[in-house]
Short mmCIF file of C-alpha atoms in Angstrom, two decimals:
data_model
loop_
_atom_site.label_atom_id
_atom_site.label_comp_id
_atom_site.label_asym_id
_atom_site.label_seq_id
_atom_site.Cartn_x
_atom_site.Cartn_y
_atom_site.Cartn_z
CA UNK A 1374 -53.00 60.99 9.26
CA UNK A 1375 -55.85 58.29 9.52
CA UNK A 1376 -55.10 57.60 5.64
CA UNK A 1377 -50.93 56.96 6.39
CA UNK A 1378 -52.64 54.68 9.83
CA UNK A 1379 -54.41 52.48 7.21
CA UNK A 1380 -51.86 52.08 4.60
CA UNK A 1381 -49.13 51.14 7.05
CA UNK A 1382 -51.84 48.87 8.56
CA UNK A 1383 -52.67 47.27 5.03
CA UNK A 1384 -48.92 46.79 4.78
CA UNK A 1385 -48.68 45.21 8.06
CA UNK A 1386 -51.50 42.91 7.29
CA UNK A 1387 -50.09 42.04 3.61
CA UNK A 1388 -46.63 41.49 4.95
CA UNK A 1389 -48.11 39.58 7.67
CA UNK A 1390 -50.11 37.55 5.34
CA UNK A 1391 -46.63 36.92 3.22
CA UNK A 1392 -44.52 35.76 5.72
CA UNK A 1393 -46.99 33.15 7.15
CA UNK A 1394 -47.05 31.64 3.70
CA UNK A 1395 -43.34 31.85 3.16
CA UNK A 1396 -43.16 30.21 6.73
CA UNK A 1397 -45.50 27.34 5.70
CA UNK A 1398 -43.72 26.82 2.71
CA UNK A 1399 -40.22 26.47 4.86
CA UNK A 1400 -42.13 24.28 6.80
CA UNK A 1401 -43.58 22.14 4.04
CA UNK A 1402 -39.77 21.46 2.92
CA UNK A 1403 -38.59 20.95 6.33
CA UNK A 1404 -40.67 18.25 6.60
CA UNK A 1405 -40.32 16.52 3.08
CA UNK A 1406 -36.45 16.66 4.46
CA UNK A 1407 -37.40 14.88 7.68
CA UNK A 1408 -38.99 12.58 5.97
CA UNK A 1409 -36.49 12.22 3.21
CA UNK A 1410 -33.91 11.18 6.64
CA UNK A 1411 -36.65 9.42 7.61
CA UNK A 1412 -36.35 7.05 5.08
CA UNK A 1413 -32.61 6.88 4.93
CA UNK A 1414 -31.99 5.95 8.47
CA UNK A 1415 -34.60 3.07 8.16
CA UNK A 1416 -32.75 2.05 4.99
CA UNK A 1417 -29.48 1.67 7.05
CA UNK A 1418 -31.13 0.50 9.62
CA UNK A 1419 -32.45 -2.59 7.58
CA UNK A 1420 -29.28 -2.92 5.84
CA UNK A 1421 -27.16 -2.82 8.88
CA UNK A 1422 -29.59 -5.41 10.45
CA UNK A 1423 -29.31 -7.57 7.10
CA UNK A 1424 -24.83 -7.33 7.79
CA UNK A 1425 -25.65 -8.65 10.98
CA UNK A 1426 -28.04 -11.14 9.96
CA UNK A 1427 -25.59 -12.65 7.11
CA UNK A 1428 -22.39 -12.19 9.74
CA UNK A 1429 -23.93 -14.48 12.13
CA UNK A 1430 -24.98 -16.98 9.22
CA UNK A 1431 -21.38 -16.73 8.20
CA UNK A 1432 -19.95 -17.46 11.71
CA UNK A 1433 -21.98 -20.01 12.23
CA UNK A 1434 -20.67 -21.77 8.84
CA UNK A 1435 -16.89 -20.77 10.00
CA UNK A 1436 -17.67 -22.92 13.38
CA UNK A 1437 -19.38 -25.92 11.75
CA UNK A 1438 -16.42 -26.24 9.40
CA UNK A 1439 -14.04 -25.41 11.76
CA UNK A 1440 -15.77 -28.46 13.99
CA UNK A 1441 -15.59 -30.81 10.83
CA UNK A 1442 -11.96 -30.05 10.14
CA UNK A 1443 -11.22 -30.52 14.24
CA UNK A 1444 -12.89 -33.74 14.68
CA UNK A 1445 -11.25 -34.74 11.12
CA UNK A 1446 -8.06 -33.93 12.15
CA UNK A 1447 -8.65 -35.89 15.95
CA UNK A 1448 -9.39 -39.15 13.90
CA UNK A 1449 -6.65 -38.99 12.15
CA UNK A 1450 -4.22 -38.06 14.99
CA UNK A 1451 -6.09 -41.25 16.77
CA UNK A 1452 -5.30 -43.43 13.59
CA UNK A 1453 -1.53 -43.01 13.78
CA UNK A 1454 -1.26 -43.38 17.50
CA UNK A 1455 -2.98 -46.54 16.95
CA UNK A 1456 -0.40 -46.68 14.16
CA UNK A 1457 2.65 -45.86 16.07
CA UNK A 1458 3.69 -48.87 17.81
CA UNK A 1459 3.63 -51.21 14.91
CA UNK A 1460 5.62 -48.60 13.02
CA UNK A 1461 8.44 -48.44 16.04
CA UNK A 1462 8.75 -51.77 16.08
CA UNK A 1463 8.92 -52.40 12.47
CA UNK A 1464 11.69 -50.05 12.22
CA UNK A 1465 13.79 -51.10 15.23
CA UNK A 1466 13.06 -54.86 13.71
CA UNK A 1467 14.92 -53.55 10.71
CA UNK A 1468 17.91 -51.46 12.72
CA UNK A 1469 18.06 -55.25 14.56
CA UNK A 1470 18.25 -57.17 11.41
CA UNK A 1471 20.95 -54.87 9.58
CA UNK A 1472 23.20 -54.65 13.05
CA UNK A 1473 22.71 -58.84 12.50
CA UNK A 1474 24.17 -58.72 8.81
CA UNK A 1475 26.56 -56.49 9.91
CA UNK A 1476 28.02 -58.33 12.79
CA UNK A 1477 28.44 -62.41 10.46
#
């Protein structure tokens, strides 16, 4: 009976011994996978950092050009209101002077 006690004991023990080194290597891979996820979300982290970086360059562009074309656009609005008058009264000048040929 002692002899069946120390085999089942030696088998306990061996498949004690086997499981803790099947258990480190799960957790040896379990941790190459962390840091394999690790890796990846710092790798979209930069590049989602680098989108916003380059957005906000880009918007910033947008508004400067959008500014230039605004204050473009004002000075030439402000040109043909200074414009205007002299164009009115060149034109009624001419209605005037036709109505004139038309009435000798």
């Amino acid at each position: 009976m002692s002899i069946i006690g120390i085999v089942l004991g030696v088998i306990a023990i061996g498949l004690f011994i086997w499981l803790r080194k099947e258990q480190q290597i799960d957790n040896s891979l379990h941790e190459a996978e962390l840091n394999h996820t690790h890796q990846g979300m710092n790798a979209l982290m930069n590049d989602f950092n680098n989108y916003q970086v380059e957005t906000d360059r880009k918007i910033a562009e947008l508004e400067k050009q959008i500014e230039i074309q605004t204050k473009s656009q004002d000075k030439k609005m402000e040109k043909h209101l200074k414009e205007l008058p002299f164009i009115i009264g060149k034109v009624v000048g001419q209605i005037e002077f036709s109505q004139d040929i038309i009435k000798r």
